[in-house]
Coordinates of C-alpha atoms and ligand atoms in Angstrom, one line a residue:
X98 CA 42.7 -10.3 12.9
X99 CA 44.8 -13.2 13.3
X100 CA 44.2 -13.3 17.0
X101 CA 40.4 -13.0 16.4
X102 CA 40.4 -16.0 14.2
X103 CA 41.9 -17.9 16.8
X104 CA 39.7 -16.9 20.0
X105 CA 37.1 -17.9 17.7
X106 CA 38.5 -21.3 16.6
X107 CA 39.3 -22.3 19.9
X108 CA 35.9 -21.2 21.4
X109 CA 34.2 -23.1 18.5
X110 CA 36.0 -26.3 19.3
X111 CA 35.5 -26.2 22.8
X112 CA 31.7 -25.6 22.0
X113 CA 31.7 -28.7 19.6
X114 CA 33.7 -30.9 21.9
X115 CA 31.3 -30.4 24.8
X116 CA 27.7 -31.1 22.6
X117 CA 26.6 -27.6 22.1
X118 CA 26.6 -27.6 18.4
X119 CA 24.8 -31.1 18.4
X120 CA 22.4 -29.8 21.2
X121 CA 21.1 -27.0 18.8
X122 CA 20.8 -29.1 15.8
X123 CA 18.4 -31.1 17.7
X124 CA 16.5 -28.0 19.2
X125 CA 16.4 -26.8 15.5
X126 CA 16.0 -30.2 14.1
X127 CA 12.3 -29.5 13.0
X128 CA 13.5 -27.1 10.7
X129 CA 14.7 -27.1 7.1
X130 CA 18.1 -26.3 6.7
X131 CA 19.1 -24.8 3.0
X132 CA 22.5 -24.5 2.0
X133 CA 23.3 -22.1 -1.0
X134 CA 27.1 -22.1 -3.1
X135 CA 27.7 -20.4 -5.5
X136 CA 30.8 -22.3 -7.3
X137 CA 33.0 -25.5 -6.6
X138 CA 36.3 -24.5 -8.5
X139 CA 37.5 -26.2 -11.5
X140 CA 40.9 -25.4 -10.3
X141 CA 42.2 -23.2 -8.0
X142 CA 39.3 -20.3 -8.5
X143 CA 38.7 -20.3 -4.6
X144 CA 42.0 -18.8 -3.9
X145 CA 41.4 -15.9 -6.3
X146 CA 37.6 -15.5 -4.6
X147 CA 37.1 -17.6 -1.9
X148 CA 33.8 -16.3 -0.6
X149 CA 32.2 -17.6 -4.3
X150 CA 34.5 -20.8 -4.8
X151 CA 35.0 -23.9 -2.8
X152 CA 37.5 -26.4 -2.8
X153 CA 36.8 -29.6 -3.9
X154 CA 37.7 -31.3 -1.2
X155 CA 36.3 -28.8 1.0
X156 CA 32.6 -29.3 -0.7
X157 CA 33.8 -33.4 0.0
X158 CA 34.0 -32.8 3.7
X159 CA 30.9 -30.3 3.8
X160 CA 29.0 -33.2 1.9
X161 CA 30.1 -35.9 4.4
X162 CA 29.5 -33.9 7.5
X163 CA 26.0 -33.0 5.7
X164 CA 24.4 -37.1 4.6
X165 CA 26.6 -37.8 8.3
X166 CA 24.1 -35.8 10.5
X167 CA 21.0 -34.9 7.8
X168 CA 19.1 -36.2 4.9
X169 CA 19.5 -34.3 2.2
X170 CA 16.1 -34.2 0.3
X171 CA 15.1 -32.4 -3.1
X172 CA 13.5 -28.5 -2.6
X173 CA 10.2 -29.5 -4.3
X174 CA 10.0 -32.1 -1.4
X175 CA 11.1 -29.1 0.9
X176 CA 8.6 -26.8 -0.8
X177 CA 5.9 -29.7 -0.1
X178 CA 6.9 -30.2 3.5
X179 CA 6.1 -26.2 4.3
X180 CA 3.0 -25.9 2.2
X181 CA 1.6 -29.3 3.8
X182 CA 2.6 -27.8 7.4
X183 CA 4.6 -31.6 8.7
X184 CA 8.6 -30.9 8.4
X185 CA 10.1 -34.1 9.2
X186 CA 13.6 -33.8 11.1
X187 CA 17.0 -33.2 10.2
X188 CA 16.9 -32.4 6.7
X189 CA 19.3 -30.4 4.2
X190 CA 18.8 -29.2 0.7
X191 CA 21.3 -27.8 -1.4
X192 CA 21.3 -25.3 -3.7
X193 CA 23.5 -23.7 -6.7
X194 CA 23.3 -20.2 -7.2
X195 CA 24.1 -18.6 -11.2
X196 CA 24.0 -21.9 -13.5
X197 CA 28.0 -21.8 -13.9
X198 CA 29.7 -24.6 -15.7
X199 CA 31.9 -25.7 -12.8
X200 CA 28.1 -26.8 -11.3
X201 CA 28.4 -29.5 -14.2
X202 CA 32.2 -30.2 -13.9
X203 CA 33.4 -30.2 -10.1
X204 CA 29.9 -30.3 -8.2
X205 CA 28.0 -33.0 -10.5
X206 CA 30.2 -35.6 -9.9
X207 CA 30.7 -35.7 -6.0
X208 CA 26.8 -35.3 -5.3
X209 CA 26.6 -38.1 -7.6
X210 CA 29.3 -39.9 -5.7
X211 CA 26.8 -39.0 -2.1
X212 CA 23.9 -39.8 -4.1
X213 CA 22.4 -36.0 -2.7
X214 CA 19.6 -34.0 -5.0
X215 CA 20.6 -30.2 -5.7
X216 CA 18.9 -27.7 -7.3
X217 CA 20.8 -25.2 -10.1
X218 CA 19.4 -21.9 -10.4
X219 CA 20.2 -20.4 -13.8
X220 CA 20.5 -17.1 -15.3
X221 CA 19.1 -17.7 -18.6
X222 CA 20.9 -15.0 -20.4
X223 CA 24.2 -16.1 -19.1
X224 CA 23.4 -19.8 -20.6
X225 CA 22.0 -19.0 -24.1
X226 CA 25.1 -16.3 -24.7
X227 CA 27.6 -18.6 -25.0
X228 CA 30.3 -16.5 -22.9
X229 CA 31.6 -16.0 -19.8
X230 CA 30.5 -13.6 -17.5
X231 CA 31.8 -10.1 -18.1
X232 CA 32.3 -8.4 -14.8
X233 CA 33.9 -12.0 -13.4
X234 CA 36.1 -12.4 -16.3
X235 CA 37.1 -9.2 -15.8
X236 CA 37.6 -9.2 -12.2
X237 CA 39.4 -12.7 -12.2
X238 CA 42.1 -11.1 -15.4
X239 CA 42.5 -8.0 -12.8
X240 CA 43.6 -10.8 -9.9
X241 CA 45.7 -11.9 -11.5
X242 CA 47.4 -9.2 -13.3
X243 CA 51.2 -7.7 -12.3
X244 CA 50.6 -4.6 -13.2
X245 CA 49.8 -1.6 -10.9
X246 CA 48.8 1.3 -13.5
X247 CA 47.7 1.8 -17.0
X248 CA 49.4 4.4 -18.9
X249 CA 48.5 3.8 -22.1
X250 CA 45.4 4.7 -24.1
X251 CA 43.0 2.3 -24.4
X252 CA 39.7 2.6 -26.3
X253 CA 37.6 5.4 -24.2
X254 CA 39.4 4.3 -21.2
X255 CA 40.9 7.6 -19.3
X256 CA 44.2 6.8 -18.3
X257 CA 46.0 6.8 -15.8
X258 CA 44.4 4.2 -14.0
X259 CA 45.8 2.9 -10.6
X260 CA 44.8 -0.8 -11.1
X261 CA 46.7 -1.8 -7.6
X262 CA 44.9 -0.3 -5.6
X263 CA 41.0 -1.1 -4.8
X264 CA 39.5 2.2 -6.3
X265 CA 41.3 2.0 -9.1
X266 CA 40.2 -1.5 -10.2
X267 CA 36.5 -0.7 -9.6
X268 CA 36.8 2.3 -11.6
X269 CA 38.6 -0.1 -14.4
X270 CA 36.0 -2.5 -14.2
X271 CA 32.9 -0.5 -14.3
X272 CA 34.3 1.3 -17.3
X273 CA 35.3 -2.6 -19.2
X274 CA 31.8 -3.7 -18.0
X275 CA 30.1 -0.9 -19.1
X276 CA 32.1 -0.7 -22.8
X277 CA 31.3 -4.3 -23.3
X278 CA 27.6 -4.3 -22.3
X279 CA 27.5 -1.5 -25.9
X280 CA 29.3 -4.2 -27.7
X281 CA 27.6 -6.1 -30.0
X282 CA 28.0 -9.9 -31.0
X283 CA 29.5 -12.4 -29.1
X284 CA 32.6 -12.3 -31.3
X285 CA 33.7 -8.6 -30.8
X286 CA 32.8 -8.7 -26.9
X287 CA 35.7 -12.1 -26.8
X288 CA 37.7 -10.1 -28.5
X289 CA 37.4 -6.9 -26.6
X290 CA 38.0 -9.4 -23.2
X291 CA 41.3 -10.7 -24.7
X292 CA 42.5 -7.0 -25.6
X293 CA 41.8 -6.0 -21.9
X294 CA 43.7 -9.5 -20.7
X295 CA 46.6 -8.6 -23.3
X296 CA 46.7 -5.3 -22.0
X297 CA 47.1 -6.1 -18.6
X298 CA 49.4 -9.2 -19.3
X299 CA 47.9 -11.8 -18.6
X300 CA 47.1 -14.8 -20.8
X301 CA 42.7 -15.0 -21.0
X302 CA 42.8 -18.3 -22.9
X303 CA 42.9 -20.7 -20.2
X304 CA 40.4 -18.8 -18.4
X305 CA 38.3 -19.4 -21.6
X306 CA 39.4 -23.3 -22.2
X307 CA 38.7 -24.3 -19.1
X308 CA 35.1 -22.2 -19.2
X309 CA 35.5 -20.9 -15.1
X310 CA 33.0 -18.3 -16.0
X311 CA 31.2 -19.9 -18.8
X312 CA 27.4 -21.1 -17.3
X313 CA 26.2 -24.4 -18.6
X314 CA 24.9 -24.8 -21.8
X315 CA 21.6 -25.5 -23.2
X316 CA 22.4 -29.2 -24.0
X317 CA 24.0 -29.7 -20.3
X318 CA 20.9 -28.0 -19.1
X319 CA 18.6 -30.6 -20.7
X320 CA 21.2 -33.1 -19.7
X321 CA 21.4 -32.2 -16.1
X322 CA 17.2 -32.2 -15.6
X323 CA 17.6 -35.4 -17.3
X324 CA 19.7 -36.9 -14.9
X325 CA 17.6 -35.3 -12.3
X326 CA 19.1 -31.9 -10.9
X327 CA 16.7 -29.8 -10.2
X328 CA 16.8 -26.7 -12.8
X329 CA 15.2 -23.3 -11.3
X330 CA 15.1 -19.8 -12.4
X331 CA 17.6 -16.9 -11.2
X332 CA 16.3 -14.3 -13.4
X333 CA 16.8 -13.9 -16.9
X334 CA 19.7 -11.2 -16.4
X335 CA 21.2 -11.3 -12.7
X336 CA 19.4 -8.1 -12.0
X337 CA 17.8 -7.9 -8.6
X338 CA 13.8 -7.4 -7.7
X339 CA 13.9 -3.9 -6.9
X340 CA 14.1 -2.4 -9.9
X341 CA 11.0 -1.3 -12.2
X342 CA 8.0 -3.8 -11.5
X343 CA 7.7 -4.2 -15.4
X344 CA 11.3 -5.0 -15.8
X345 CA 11.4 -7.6 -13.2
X346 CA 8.2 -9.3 -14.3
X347 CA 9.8 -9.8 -17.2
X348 CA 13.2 -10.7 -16.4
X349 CA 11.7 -13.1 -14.6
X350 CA 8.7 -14.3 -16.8
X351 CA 11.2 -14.9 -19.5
X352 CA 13.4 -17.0 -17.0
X353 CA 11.1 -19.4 -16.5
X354 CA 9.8 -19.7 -19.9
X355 CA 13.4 -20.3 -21.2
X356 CA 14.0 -23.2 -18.8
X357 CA 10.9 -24.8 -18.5
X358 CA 11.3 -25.2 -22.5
X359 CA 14.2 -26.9 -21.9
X360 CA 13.7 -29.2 -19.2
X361 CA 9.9 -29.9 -19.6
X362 CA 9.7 -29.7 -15.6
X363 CA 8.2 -26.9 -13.4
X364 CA 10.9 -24.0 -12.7
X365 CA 8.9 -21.9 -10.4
X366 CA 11.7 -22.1 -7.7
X367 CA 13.2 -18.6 -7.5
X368 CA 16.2 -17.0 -6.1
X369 CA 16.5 -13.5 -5.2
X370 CA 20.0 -12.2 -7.6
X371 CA 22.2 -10.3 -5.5
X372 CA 20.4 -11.4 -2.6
X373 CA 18.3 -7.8 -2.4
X374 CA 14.4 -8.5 -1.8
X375 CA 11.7 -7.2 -0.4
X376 CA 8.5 -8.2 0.5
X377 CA 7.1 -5.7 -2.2
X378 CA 7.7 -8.3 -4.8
X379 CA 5.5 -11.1 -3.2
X380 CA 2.6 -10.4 -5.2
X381 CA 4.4 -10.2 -8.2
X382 CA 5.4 -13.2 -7.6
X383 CA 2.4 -15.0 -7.0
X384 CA 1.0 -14.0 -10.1
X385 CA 3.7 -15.4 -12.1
X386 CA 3.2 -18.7 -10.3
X387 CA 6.4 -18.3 -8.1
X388 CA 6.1 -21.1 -5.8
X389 CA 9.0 -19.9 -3.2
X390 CA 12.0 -17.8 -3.3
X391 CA 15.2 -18.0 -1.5
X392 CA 17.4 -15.8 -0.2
X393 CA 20.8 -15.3 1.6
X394 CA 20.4 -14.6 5.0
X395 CA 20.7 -17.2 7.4
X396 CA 18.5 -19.6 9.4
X397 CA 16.3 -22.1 9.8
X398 CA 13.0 -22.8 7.5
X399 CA 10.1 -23.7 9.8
X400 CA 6.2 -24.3 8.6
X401 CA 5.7 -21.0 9.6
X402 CA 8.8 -19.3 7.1
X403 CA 7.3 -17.7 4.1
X404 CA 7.8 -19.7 0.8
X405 CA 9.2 -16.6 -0.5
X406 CA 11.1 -15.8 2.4
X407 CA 12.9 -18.6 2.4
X408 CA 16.9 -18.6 4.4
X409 CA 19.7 -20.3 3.1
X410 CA 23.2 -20.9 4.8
X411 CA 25.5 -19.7 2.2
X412 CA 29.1 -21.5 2.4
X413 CA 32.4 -20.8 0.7
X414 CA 36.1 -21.3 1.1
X415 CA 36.4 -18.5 3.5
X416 CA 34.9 -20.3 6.1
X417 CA 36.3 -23.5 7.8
X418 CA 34.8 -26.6 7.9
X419 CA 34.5 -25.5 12.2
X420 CA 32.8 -22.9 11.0
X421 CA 30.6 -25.0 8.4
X422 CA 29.4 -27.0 11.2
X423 CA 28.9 -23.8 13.6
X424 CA 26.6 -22.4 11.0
X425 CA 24.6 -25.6 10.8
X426 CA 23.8 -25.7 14.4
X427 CA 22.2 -22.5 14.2
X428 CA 23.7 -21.7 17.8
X429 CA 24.5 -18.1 16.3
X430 CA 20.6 -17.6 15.3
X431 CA 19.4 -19.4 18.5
X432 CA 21.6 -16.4 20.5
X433 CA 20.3 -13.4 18.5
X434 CA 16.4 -14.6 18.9
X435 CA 16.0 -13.0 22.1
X436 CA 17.2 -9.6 21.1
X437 CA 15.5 -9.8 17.8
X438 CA 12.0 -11.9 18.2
X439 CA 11.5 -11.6 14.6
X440 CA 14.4 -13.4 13.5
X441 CA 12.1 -16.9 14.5
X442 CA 11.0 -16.9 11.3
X443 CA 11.6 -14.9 8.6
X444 CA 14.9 -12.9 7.6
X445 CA 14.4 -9.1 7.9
X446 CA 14.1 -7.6 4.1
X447 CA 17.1 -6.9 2.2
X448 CA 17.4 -4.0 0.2
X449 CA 20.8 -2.9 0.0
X450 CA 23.8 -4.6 -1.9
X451 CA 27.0 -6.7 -0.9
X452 CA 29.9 -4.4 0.0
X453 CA 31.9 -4.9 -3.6
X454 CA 34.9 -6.6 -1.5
X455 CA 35.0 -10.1 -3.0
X456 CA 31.3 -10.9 -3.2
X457 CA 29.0 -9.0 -5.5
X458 CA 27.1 -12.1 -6.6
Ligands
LIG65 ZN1 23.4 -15.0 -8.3

């Protein structure tokens, strides 16, 4: 694996050194490239998941390299540029996926710094609860937990449970998710997250204090359009599109409701949870006055990409900043094309999840 990495290093240096990379960004130039985080850690969250988290000096130099080579523009003007059919050159938007507090608190403040647009897409439930997010709470306490098996009885729990090895925590944490999901109140579903933390050893509170998985609130929400971030729907729960057509009209119905209450400011900017879609849900979409939708797969957005079709390249601490700018060229798209002519301009459907491995979101 080692090796791997650096065969590819080395061949992606010698590809930026003699132009390539710069060569495709101006044979995609006409395009509009999206990028999509999820989280900028508040600490040192990317080391625990760094597929989700960046750095913050690692979303610096992303954002340097970015307003060095593009101009990064808001997606309403994107969404304009594609509807009006005249894409001007070298452009970047950027976009925040689940509405999570470290958006406000490590993000915020270097786009302000760059003077760049983003756009925050919230899950409404997640703001208006108050607490963090189960599973990732969950997840992060299991990280960081010494123990390697659960002996003793715990609520319904079935024990043993082998929480070293990979099985073993998913069966754990489909079980917690599951139990808390029947609790009722925020109070007893805190308390039931500090009882699994206890029981595993490790101390929740600072996970809580410093709010890693708390989303924004509803006053930083109002805040943040007010400053001008750009505040779009991600669903009201982050439950993907292809489930029951009356469920996700209204998961997404009351999405948009809740924010646009808030912010006084269209939110008809959508993005696929999970990253599953299909193009099933278009019309759907077009009756709830869905303007464009993004997803995860990768490449450039041309006049001819559909608004709800939109590709996005998704960044995270996993990746180096090589590989950053590598992605941006669009060299690895530009290769594919001829084996798959479709790829020009929309991202094939996606209708089956993440492996579990570190992503999930
Ligand atoms: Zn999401």
């Amino acid at each position: 694996m080692k090796v791997k990495r650096i065969i590819k290093t080395s061949l992606l240096y010698i590809l930026k050194f003699l132009g390539v990379f710069k060569l495709c960004r101006y044979l995609t130039g006409n395009s509009i490239r999206i990028v999509g985080y999820h989280y900028v850690s508040i600490h040192d969250e990317h080391t625990r998941f760094p597929s989700l988290f960046l750095d913050k000096a690692s979303f610096e130099r992303r954002l340097e390299f970015i307003n060095k080579k593009f101009k990064v523009i808001t997606l309403n003007e994107a969404v304009n540029q594609i509807e009006s059919r005249s894409i001007k050159r070298n452009q970047v938007v950027l976009t925040f996926d689940d509405g999570l507090y470290n958006f406000k608190k490590s993000a915020v403040p270097l786009l302000r710094k760059h003077r760049n647009p983003a756009t925050l897409y919230v899950v409404s439930d997640y703001m208006l609860s108050g607490l963090p997010v189960v599973t990732m709470i969950l997840r992060d306490i299991l990280l960081k937990t010494n123990l390697t098996k659960l002996t003793t009885e715990f609520y319904t729990l079935e024990t043993p449970v082998i929480i070293s090895a990979a099985e073993g925590q998913r069966k754990f944490l489909d079980w917690a998710v599951r139990f808390s999901d029947g609790l009722k109140g925020k109070e007893s579903k805190l308390s039931f997250i500090k009882e699994v933390s206890d029981l595993l050893g490790v101390n929740s509170d600072q996970i809580i204090a410093n709010r890693y998985w708390h989303a924004v609130s509803v006053n930083e929400v109002v805040k943040l359009a007010d400053d001008g971030f750009d505040i779009q729907p991600h669903g009201h729960k982050h439950t993907d599109v292809l489930g029951a057509v009356s469920d996700v009209r209204a998961n997404i119905e009351t999405c948009i409701n809740n924010l646009e209450l808030l912010t006084q400011k269209p939110a008809r900017d959508y993005c696929y949870p999970v990253g599953l879609w299909s193009k099933a849900v278009w019309p759907l979409l077009e009756q709830l006055g869905v303007r464009s939708s993004v997803t995860t797969l990768n490449g450039p957005n041309f006049v001819e990409t559909p608004l709800y079709a939109l590709r996005r390249i998704m960044d995270g601490e996993d990746r180096t900043q090589l590989e950053f700018e590598f992605e941006m060229s669009f060299l690895k798209w530009m290769i594919r094309l001829p084996f798959s002519p479709s790829l020009l301009y929309q991202p094939s459907e996606k209708l089956v999840s993440y492996k579990t491995s570190g992503k999930g979101f």
